[in-house]
Amino acid sequence: MRILVIEDDALVADAMVRGLTQSGFAVDRVASAEFAEAAMQQETFDLLLVDLGLPGMDGFEFVRRVRRANGAVPVLIVTARDGLADRVNALDIGGDDYLVKPFAVPELAARCRALIRRSKAAGNPQLAVGSLHMDLPRREAHVGSESLELTPREWAVLECLALHVGQVVHKERLQQAVSSWSDDITTNAVEVYVSRLRGKLGDAVSIRTVRGLGYRLDEP
């Protein structure tokens, strides 16, 4: 799962990125709402972590604009403001949760997981393609009655393909699903994850290579 942290305090941002990365997320960080909007035009994120006291456009206005432009992405407000009025305003304009600084990183990671699970479950929490069955909120996959042991990045690639079954998913999109800007992940690495998935999935489904474009998940 890919998270964008919008935080202008470098020390706080670095701690958040480090803690969430250790918890298995791919995390990117920008220092302003303006940079966040530019990033969201180029990349797809599963969750936004937004500070309210940002330079330039503040967090309140940014969340309003996010909700007008992209209503589906969950937003976790992470701020030092602990007043009731700020909490109510942030939730009313479209924030999904509110966490006051200072906070414990395990709680931050747990809230991120909960928001992403809720977001995925609101769409299609259970996927079935051939004999492959995926429980998105639980991050579990089975072929028939056999459980698949997948690494976080293998899961991310399989989830992205399964959510677009029958459609070509570009290599660059799969690369975005498994990495942050600071990770040295190439499209060649995506090929490795696809190869591993093919070995684990066997004949349950087919991951087809579409030359020059990417991959497509098909029922057998």
CSV table of C-alpha atoms in Angstrom, one decimal:
chain,number,residue,atom,x,y,z
A,1,MET,CA,0.0,0.0,0.0
A,2,ARG,CA,1.3,3.4,-1.0
A,3,ILE,CA,1.1,6.4,1.3
A,4,LEU,CA,1.8,10.1,0.7
A,5,VAL,CA,2.9,12.1,3.8
A,6,ILE,CA,2.2,15.9,3.5
A,7,GLU,CA,4.3,17.4,6.3
A,8,ASP,CA,6.6,20.4,6.4
A,9,ASP,CA,8.5,19.5,9.6
A,10,ALA,CA,11.4,17.4,8.3
A,11,LEU,CA,12.0,15.6,11.7
A,12,VAL,CA,8.4,14.6,12.1
A,13,ALA,CA,8.1,13.6,8.4
A,14,ASP,CA,11.3,11.5,8.5
A,15,ALA,CA,10.0,9.7,11.7
A,16,MET,CA,6.7,9.0,10.0
A,17,VAL,CA,8.3,7.7,6.8
A,18,ARG,CA,10.8,5.5,8.7
A,19,GLY,CA,8.1,4.0,10.9
A,20,LEU,CA,5.6,3.4,8.2
A,21,THR,CA,8.2,1.9,5.9
A,22,GLN,CA,9.2,-0.5,8.7
A,23,SER,CA,5.5,-1.4,8.9
A,24,GLY,CA,5.5,-2.5,5.3
A,25,PHE,CA,4.1,0.5,3.5
A,26,ALA,CA,5.6,2.3,0.5
A,27,VAL,CA,5.9,5.9,1.7
A,28,ASP,CA,6.5,9.2,-0.1
A,29,ARG,CA,6.8,12.6,1.5
A,30,VAL,CA,6.2,16.2,0.3
A,31,ALA,CA,6.5,19.4,2.3
A,32,SER,CA,3.5,21.3,0.9
A,33,ALA,CA,-0.1,20.9,-0.4
A,34,GLU,CA,1.0,22.3,-3.8
A,35,PHE,CA,3.7,19.6,-4.1
A,36,ALA,CA,1.1,17.0,-3.0
A,37,GLU,CA,-1.3,18.0,-5.7
A,38,ALA,CA,1.4,17.7,-8.3
A,39,ALA,CA,2.4,14.3,-7.0
A,40,MET,CA,-1.2,13.0,-7.1
A,41,GLN,CA,-1.4,14.0,-10.8
A,42,GLN,CA,1.4,11.6,-11.5
A,43,GLU,CA,1.0,8.8,-9.0
A,44,THR,CA,-1.7,6.8,-7.3
A,45,PHE,CA,-1.8,6.7,-3.5
A,46,ASP,CA,-3.9,4.5,-1.2
A,47,LEU,CA,-3.8,7.0,1.7
A,48,LEU,CA,-2.9,10.6,2.4
A,49,LEU,CA,-1.4,11.8,5.7
A,50,VAL,CA,-2.0,15.5,6.0
A,51,ASP,CA,-0.7,18.1,8.4
A,52,LEU,CA,-3.0,21.1,8.9
A,53,GLY,CA,-0.3,23.8,9.4
A,54,LEU,CA,1.3,23.6,6.0
A,55,PRO,CA,3.1,26.5,4.3
A,56,GLY,CA,1.1,28.1,1.4
A,57,MET,CA,-2.2,26.2,1.1
A,58,ASP,CA,-3.1,24.9,4.5
A,59,GLY,CA,-4.3,21.4,5.2
A,60,PHE,CA,-8.0,22.3,5.4
A,61,GLU,CA,-8.1,23.8,1.9
A,62,PHE,CA,-6.0,20.9,0.6
A,63,VAL,CA,-8.5,18.3,2.0
A,64,ARG,CA,-11.4,20.2,0.5
A,65,ARG,CA,-9.7,20.2,-2.9
A,66,VAL,CA,-8.9,16.5,-2.6
A,67,ARG,CA,-12.5,15.7,-1.9
A,68,ARG,CA,-13.7,17.7,-4.9
A,69,ALA,CA,-11.2,16.1,-7.2
A,70,ASN,CA,-10.7,12.6,-5.9
A,71,GLY,CA,-13.3,11.6,-3.4
A,72,ALA,CA,-12.2,8.0,-3.0
A,73,VAL,CA,-8.7,8.3,-1.4
A,74,PRO,CA,-8.8,8.2,2.4
A,75,VAL,CA,-7.3,11.1,4.4
A,76,LEU,CA,-5.7,10.9,7.9
A,77,ILE,CA,-5.2,14.3,9.5
A,78,VAL,CA,-2.0,14.3,11.6
A,79,THR,CA,-1.5,17.6,13.4
A,80,ALA,CA,-0.5,19.2,16.7
A,81,ARG,CA,-3.9,21.0,16.8
A,82,ASP,CA,-6.0,19.3,19.5
A,83,GLY,CA,-8.9,21.7,19.8
A,84,LEU,CA,-12.5,20.4,19.3
A,85,ALA,CA,-13.2,22.9,16.6
A,86,ASP,CA,-10.3,21.8,14.5
A,87,ARG,CA,-11.2,18.1,14.9
A,88,VAL,CA,-14.8,18.8,13.9
A,89,ASN,CA,-13.9,21.0,11.0
A,90,ALA,CA,-11.3,18.5,9.6
A,91,LEU,CA,-13.7,15.6,9.7
A,92,ASP,CA,-16.6,17.7,8.3
A,93,ILE,CA,-14.6,18.8,5.2
A,94,GLY,CA,-13.6,15.2,4.4
A,95,GLY,CA,-11.0,13.9,6.7
A,96,ASP,CA,-11.5,10.2,7.6
A,97,ASP,CA,-9.5,10.2,10.9
A,98,TYR,CA,-7.7,12.6,13.1
A,99,LEU,CA,-4.4,11.9,15.0
A,100,VAL,CA,-2.8,14.5,17.4
A,101,LYS,CA,0.9,14.9,17.7
A,102,PRO,CA,2.9,13.6,19.4
A,103,PHE,CA,1.8,10.0,18.6
A,104,ALA,CA,3.2,6.5,18.8
A,105,VAL,CA,4.3,5.1,15.4
A,106,PRO,CA,2.5,1.7,16.1
A,107,GLU,CA,-0.8,3.6,16.5
A,108,LEU,CA,-0.1,5.6,13.3
A,109,ALA,CA,0.5,2.4,11.4
A,110,ALA,CA,-2.6,0.8,12.8
A,111,ARG,CA,-4.8,3.7,11.8
A,112,CYS,CA,-3.3,3.6,8.3
A,113,ARG,CA,-4.0,-0.1,8.0
A,114,ALA,CA,-7.6,0.4,9.2
A,115,LEU,CA,-8.3,3.3,6.8
A,116,ILE,CA,-6.9,1.4,3.9
A,117,ARG,CA,-8.9,-1.8,4.8
A,118,ARG,CA,-12.0,0.3,5.1
A,119,SER,CA,-11.4,1.9,1.7
A,120,LYS,CA,-10.7,-1.4,0.0
A,121,ALA,CA,-13.7,-3.1,1.6
A,122,ALA,CA,-16.0,-0.3,0.4
A,123,GLY,CA,-15.2,-1.3,-3.2
A,124,ASN,CA,-14.8,-5.0,-3.7
A,125,PRO,CA,-13.4,-6.7,-0.5
A,126,GLN,CA,-13.5,-10.3,-2.0
A,127,LEU,CA,-12.0,-11.1,-5.4
A,128,ALA,CA,-12.3,-14.4,-7.2
A,129,VAL,CA,-10.5,-15.2,-10.5
A,130,GLY,CA,-10.6,-18.8,-11.5
A,131,SER,CA,-9.5,-20.8,-8.4
A,132,LEU,CA,-7.7,-17.8,-7.0
A,133,HIS,CA,-9.5,-16.1,-4.1
A,134,MET,CA,-8.3,-12.9,-2.4
A,135,ASP,CA,-9.6,-11.2,0.8
A,136,LEU,CA,-8.4,-7.6,0.4
A,137,PRO,CA,-9.1,-6.4,4.0
A,138,ARG,CA,-7.3,-9.4,5.5
A,139,ARG,CA,-4.6,-9.4,2.7
A,140,GLU,CA,-5.0,-13.2,2.3
A,141,ALA,CA,-4.9,-15.2,-0.9
A,142,HIS,CA,-5.9,-18.8,-1.6
A,143,VAL,CA,-5.7,-21.1,-4.5
A,144,GLY,CA,-8.5,-23.6,-3.8
A,145,SER,CA,-8.0,-24.5,-0.2
A,146,GLU,CA,-4.3,-23.8,-0.2
A,147,SER,CA,-3.1,-20.5,1.3
A,148,LEU,CA,-0.5,-18.5,-0.7
A,149,GLU,CA,2.5,-17.1,1.2
A,150,LEU,CA,3.2,-13.8,-0.5
A,151,THR,CA,5.6,-11.0,0.3
A,152,PRO,CA,4.2,-7.5,0.7
A,153,ARG,CA,5.4,-6.6,-2.8
A,154,GLU,CA,4.1,-9.8,-4.4
A,155,TRP,CA,0.8,-9.1,-2.8
A,156,ALA,CA,0.8,-5.5,-4.1
A,157,VAL,CA,1.5,-6.7,-7.7
A,158,LEU,CA,-1.2,-9.5,-7.5
A,159,GLU,CA,-3.8,-7.1,-6.0
A,160,CYS,CA,-3.2,-4.5,-8.7
A,161,LEU,CA,-3.6,-7.1,-11.4
A,162,ALA,CA,-6.6,-8.7,-9.8
A,163,LEU,CA,-8.4,-5.4,-9.4
A,164,HIS,CA,-8.0,-5.0,-13.2
A,165,VAL,CA,-8.6,-8.5,-14.3
A,166,GLY,CA,-8.8,-8.9,-18.1
A,167,GLN,CA,-7.1,-5.4,-18.5
A,168,VAL,CA,-3.6,-4.6,-19.3
A,169,VAL,CA,-1.7,-3.0,-16.4
A,170,HIS,CA,1.3,-1.1,-17.4
A,171,LYS,CA,4.7,-2.0,-15.8
A,172,GLU,CA,5.0,1.5,-14.5
A,173,ARG,CA,1.7,1.2,-12.6
A,174,LEU,CA,2.9,-2.0,-11.0
A,175,GLN,CA,6.2,-0.3,-10.2
A,176,GLN,CA,4.2,2.5,-8.4
A,177,ALA,CA,2.2,-0.1,-6.4
A,178,VAL,CA,5.3,-1.6,-4.8
A,179,SER,CA,7.7,1.3,-4.4
A,180,SER,CA,8.2,4.9,-3.1
A,181,TRP,CA,10.3,7.5,-4.6
A,182,SER,CA,13.2,6.7,-2.4
A,183,ASP,CA,13.2,3.0,-3.3
A,184,ASP,CA,15.4,1.8,-6.1
A,185,ILE,CA,12.7,-0.4,-7.8
A,186,THR,CA,12.8,-0.7,-11.6
A,187,THR,CA,10.5,-2.3,-14.1
A,188,ASN,CA,13.0,-5.2,-14.1
A,189,ALA,CA,12.2,-5.8,-10.5
A,190,VAL,CA,8.5,-6.0,-11.4
A,191,GLU,CA,9.3,-8.7,-13.8
A,192,VAL,CA,10.9,-10.7,-10.9
A,193,TYR,CA,7.8,-10.3,-8.8
A,194,VAL,CA,5.6,-11.4,-11.7
A,195,SER,CA,7.8,-14.4,-12.2
A,196,ARG,CA,7.6,-15.4,-8.6
A,197,LEU,CA,3.8,-15.0,-8.6
A,198,ARG,CA,3.5,-17.3,-11.7
A,199,GLY,CA,5.4,-19.9,-9.8
A,200,LYS,CA,3.2,-19.7,-6.8
A,201,LEU,CA,-0.1,-19.4,-8.7
A,202,GLY,CA,0.6,-22.4,-11.0
A,203,ASP,CA,-2.4,-23.0,-13.3
A,204,ALA,CA,-4.9,-21.2,-11.1
A,205,VAL,CA,-4.7,-18.0,-13.2
A,206,SER,CA,-2.6,-16.7,-16.0
A,207,ILE,CA,-0.5,-13.6,-15.9
A,208,ARG,CA,0.1,-12.8,-19.5
A,209,THR,CA,2.9,-10.5,-20.8
A,210,VAL,CA,1.6,-7.9,-23.2
A,211,ARG,CA,4.8,-7.0,-25.1
A,212,GLY,CA,5.8,-3.4,-24.8
A,213,LEU,CA,3.0,-2.5,-22.3
A,214,GLY,CA,2.7,-4.7,-19.2
A,215,TYR,CA,0.7,-7.6,-17.9
A,216,ARG,CA,-2.8,-8.9,-17.8
A,217,LEU,CA,-4.4,-11.3,-15.3
A,218,ASP,CA,-6.7,-13.8,-17.1
A,219,GLU,CA,-8.8,-16.8,-15.9
A,220,PRO,CA,-7.3,-20.0,-17.2
